[in-house]
Tab-separated table of C-alpha atoms in Angstrom:
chain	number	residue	atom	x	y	z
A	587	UNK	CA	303.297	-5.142	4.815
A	588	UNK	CA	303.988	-8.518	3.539
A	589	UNK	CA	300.924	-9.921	1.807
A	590	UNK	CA	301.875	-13.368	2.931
A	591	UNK	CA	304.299	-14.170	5.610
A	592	UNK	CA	305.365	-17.511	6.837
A	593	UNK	CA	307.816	-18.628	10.384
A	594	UNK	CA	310.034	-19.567	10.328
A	595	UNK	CA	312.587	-18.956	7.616
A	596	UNK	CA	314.980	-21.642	8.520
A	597	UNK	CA	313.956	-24.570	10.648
A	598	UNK	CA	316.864	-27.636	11.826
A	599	UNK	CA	315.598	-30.428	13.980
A	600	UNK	CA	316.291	-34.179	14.663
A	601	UNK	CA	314.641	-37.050	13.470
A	602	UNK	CA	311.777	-37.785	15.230
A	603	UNK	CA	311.218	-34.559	16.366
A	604	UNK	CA	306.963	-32.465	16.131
A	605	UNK	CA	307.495	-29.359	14.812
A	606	UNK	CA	304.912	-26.404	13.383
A	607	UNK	CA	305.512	-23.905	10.747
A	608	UNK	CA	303.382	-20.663	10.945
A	609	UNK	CA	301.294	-18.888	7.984
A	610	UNK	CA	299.616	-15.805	7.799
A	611	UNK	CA	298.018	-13.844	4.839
A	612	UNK	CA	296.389	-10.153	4.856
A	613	UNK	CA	294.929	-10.114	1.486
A	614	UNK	CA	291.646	-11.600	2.223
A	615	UNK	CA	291.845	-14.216	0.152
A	616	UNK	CA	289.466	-17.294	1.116
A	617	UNK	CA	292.007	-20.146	-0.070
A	618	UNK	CA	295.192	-20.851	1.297
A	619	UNK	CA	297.942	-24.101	0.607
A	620	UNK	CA	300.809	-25.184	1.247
A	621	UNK	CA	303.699	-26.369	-1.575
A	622	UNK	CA	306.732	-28.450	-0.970
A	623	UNK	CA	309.259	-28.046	-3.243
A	624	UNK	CA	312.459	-30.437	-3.660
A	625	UNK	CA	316.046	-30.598	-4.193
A	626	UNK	CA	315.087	-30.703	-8.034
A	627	UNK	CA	313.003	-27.316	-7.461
A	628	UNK	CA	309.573	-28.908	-7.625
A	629	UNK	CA	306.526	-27.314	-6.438
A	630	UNK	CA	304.193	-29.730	-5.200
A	631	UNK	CA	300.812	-29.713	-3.799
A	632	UNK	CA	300.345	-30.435	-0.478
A	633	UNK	CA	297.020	-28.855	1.090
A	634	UNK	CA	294.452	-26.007	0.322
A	635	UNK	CA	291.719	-25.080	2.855
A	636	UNK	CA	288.657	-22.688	1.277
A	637	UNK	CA	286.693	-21.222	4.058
A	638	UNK	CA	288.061	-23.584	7.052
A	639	UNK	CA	287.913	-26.957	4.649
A	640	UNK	CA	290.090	-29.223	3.209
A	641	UNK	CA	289.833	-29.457	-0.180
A	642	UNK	CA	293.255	-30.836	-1.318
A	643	UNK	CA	295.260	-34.055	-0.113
A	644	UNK	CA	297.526	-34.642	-2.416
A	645	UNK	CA	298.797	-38.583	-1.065
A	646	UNK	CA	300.646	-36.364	1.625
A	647	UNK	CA	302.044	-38.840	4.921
A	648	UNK	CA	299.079	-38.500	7.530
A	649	UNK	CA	302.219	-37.292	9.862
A	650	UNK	CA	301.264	-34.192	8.106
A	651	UNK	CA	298.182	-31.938	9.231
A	652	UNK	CA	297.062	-28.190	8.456
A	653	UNK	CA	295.422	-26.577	11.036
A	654	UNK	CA	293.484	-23.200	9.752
A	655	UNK	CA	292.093	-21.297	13.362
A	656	UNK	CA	290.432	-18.732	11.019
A	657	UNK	CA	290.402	-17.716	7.084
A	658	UNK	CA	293.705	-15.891	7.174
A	659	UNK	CA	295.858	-18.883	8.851
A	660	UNK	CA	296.481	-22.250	7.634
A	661	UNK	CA	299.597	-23.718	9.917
A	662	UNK	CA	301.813	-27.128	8.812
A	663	UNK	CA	302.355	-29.455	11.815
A	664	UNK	CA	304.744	-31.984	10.903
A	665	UNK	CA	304.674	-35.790	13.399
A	666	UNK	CA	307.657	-37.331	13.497
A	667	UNK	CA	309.862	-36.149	10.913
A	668	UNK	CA	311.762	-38.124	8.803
A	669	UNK	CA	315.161	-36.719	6.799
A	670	UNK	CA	313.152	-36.917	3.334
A	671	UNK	CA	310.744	-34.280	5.028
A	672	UNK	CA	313.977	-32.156	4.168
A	673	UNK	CA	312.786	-29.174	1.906
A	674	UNK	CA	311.473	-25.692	1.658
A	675	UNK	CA	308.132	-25.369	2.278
A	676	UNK	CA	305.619	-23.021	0.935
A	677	UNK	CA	302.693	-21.401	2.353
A	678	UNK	CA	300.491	-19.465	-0.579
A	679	UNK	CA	297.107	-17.827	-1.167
A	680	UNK	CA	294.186	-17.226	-3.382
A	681	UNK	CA	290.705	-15.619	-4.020
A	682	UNK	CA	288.499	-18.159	-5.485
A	683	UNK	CA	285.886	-16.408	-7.493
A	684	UNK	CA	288.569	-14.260	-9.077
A	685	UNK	CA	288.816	-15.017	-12.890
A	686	UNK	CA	292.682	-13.924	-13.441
A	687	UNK	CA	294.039	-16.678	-10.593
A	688	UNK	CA	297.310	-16.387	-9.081
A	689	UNK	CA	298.421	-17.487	-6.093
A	690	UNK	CA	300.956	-15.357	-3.569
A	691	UNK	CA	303.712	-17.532	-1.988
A	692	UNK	CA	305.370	-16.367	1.484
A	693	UNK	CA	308.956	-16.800	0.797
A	694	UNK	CA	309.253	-20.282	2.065
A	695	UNK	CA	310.793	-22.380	4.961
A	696	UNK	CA	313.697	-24.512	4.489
A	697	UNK	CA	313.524	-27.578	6.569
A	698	UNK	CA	316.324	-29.507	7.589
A	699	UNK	CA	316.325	-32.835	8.929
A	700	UNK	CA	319.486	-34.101	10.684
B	717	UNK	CA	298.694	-37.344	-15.331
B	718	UNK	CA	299.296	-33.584	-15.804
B	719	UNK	CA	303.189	-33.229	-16.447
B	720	UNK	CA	304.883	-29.983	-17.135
B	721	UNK	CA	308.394	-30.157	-18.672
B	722	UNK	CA	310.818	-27.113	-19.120
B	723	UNK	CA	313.650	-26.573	-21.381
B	724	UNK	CA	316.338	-25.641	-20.714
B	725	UNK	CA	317.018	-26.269	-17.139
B	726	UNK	CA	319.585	-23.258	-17.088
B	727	UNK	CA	320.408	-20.712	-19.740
B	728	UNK	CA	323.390	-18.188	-19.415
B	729	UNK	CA	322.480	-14.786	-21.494
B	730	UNK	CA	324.553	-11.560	-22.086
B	731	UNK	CA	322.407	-8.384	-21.475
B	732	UNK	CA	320.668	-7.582	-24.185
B	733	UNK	CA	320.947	-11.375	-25.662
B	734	UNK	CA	317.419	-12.025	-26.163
B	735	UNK	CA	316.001	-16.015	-26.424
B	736	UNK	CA	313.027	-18.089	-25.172
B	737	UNK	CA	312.137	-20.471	-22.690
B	738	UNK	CA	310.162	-23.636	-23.523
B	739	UNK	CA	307.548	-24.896	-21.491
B	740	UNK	CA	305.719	-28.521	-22.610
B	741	UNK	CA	302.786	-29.622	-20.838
B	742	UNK	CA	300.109	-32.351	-20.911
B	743	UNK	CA	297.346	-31.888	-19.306
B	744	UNK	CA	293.495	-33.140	-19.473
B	745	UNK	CA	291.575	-30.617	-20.750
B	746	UNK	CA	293.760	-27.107	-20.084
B	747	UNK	CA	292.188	-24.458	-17.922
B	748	UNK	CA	295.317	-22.250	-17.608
B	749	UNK	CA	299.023	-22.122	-18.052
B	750	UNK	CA	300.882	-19.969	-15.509
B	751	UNK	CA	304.191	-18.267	-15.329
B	752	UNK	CA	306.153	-17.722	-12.120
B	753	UNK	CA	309.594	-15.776	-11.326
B	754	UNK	CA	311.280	-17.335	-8.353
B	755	UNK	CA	314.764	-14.987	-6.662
B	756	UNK	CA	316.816	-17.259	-4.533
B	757	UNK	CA	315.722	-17.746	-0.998
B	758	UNK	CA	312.141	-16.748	-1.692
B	759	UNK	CA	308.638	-17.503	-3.353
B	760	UNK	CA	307.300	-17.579	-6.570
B	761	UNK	CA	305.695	-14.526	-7.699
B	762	UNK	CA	303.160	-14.202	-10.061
B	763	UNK	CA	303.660	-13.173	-14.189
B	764	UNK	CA	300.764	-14.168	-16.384
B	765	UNK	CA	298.369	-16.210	-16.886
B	766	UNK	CA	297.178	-18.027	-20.150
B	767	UNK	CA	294.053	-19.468	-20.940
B	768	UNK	CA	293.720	-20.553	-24.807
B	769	UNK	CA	295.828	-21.641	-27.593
B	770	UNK	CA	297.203	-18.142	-29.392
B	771	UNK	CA	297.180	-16.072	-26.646
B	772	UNK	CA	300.178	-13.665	-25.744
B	773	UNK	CA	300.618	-11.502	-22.607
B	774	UNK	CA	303.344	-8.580	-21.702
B	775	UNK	CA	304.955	-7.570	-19.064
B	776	UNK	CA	308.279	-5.141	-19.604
B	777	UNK	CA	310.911	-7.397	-21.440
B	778	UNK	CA	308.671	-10.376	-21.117
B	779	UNK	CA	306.090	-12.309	-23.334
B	780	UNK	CA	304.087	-15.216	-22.847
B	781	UNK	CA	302.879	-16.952	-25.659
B	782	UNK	CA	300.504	-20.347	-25.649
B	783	UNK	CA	300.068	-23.270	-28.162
B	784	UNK	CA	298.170	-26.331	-27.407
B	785	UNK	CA	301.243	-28.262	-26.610
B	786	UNK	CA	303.160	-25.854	-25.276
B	787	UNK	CA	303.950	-22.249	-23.606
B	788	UNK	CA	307.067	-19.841	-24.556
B	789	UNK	CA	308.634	-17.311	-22.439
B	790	UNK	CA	310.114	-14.692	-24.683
B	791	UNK	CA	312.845	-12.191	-22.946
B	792	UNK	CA	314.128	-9.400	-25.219
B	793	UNK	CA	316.982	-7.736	-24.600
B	794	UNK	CA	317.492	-9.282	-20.983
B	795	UNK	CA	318.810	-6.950	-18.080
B	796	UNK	CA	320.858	-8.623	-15.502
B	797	UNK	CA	318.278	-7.945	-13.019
B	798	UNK	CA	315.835	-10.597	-14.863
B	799	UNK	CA	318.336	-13.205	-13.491
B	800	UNK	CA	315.914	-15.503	-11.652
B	801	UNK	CA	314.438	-18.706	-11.914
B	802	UNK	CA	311.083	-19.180	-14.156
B	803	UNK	CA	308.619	-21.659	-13.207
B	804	UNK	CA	305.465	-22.928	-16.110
B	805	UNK	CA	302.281	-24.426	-14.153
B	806	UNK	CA	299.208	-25.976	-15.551
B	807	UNK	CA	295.742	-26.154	-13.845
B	808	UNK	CA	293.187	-29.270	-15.402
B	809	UNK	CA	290.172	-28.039	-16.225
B	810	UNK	CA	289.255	-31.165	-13.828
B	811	UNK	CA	291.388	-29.342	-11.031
B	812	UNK	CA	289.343	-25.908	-11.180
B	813	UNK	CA	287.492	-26.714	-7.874
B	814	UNK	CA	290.685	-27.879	-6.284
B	815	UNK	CA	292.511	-25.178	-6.968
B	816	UNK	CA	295.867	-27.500	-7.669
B	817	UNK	CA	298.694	-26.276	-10.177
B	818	UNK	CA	301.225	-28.345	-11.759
B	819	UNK	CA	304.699	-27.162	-11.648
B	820	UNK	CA	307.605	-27.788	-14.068
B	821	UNK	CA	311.081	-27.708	-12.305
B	822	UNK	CA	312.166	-24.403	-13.806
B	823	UNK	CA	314.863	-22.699	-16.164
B	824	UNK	CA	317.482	-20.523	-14.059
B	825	UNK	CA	318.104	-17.538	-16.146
B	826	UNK	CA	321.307	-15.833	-15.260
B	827	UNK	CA	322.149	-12.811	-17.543
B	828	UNK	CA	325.410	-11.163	-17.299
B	829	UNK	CA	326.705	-7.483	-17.951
């Protein structure tokens, strides 16, 4: 079973263009983000949700939302997209209260705008 | 603003060549350094996690060790299946209810038989 799994693996749309990537954990963990990482292999914050709130916004485009139906979910819609949106993106996962913290990436989403 | 740097961005090793990694950071007030191992084509997975100035952590050919300027990832006698890329992140102790990590940009390790 994949601990955290993310759809789907390769994404290609036009400019302009809505699209949604999928996230799912089955660890139980009660924080979930999502990363972006860059042609220079960045990771970069872009959202956490802890029990259904936001709690990180890190000066992300509003054309970007999370939606999170329920603690194991947190979904990227992406407004409008724009050929820098081009990257892999990276859904993770965490227990808060856990003293040894490490997060669990799925195994990304490369996004390609044309 | 935290900033992670890692040296080198790519290092070439024979098996069994053993060397380090160098990870500088700067950070307000350190709650924990973290290593990552990132394969092509999928996400980082976990390695340690360091939390004070002198403290070391193993795991098989690795060993992370922690100064107050910087981390080191020591690989001894590297097997070509350690070939990946390593990623350093800091958390701020001011970032401990956010949850956020800093990432560097990573040293691809390729080690050849």
């Amino acid at each position: 079973d994949t601990a955290v799994s993310q759809t789907p693996k390769y994404l290609v749309t036009q400019m302009g263009n809505d699209k949604s990537i999928k996230c799912e954990q089955n660890l139980g963990h009660d924080t979930m983000y999502w990363y972006k990482q860059d042609s220079k292999k960045f990771l970069k914050i872009m959202f956490s949700y802890n029990n259904k709130e936001l709690i990180i916004n890190e000066t992300v485009p509003n054309r970007f939302s999370p939606k999170s139906p329920d603690k194991a979910h947190l979904n990227l819609h992406i407004n409008s997209l724009e050929l820098g949106d081009s990257a892999v993106y990276f859904c993770a996962s965490s227990q808060v209260d856990r003293a040894n913290e490490k997060l669990f990436f799925g195994s990304g989403t490369q996004l390609s705008v044309l | 603003e935290d900033q992670v740097t890692q040296s080198p961005e790519a290092l070439r090793l024979q098996e069994g060549e053993s060397s380090s990694l160098n990870c500088s950071y700067t950070v307000s007030g350190l709650r924990g350094l973290f290593w990552y191992r990132q394969d092509p084509g999928k996400g980082p997975e976990f390695l340690f996690t360091l939390y004070s100035a002198g403290e070391e952590k193993e795991k098989e050919r690795l060993k992370a060790t922690l100064t107050k300027k910087e981390s080191f990832l020591h690989i001894t006698a590297p097997k070509p299946e350690d070939s990946a890329t390593y990623l350093c992140a800091v958390q701020a102790l001011e970032d401990t209810g956010r949850r956020a990590l800093t990432f560097g940009s990573g040293t691809r390790l390729q080690v050849q038989p």
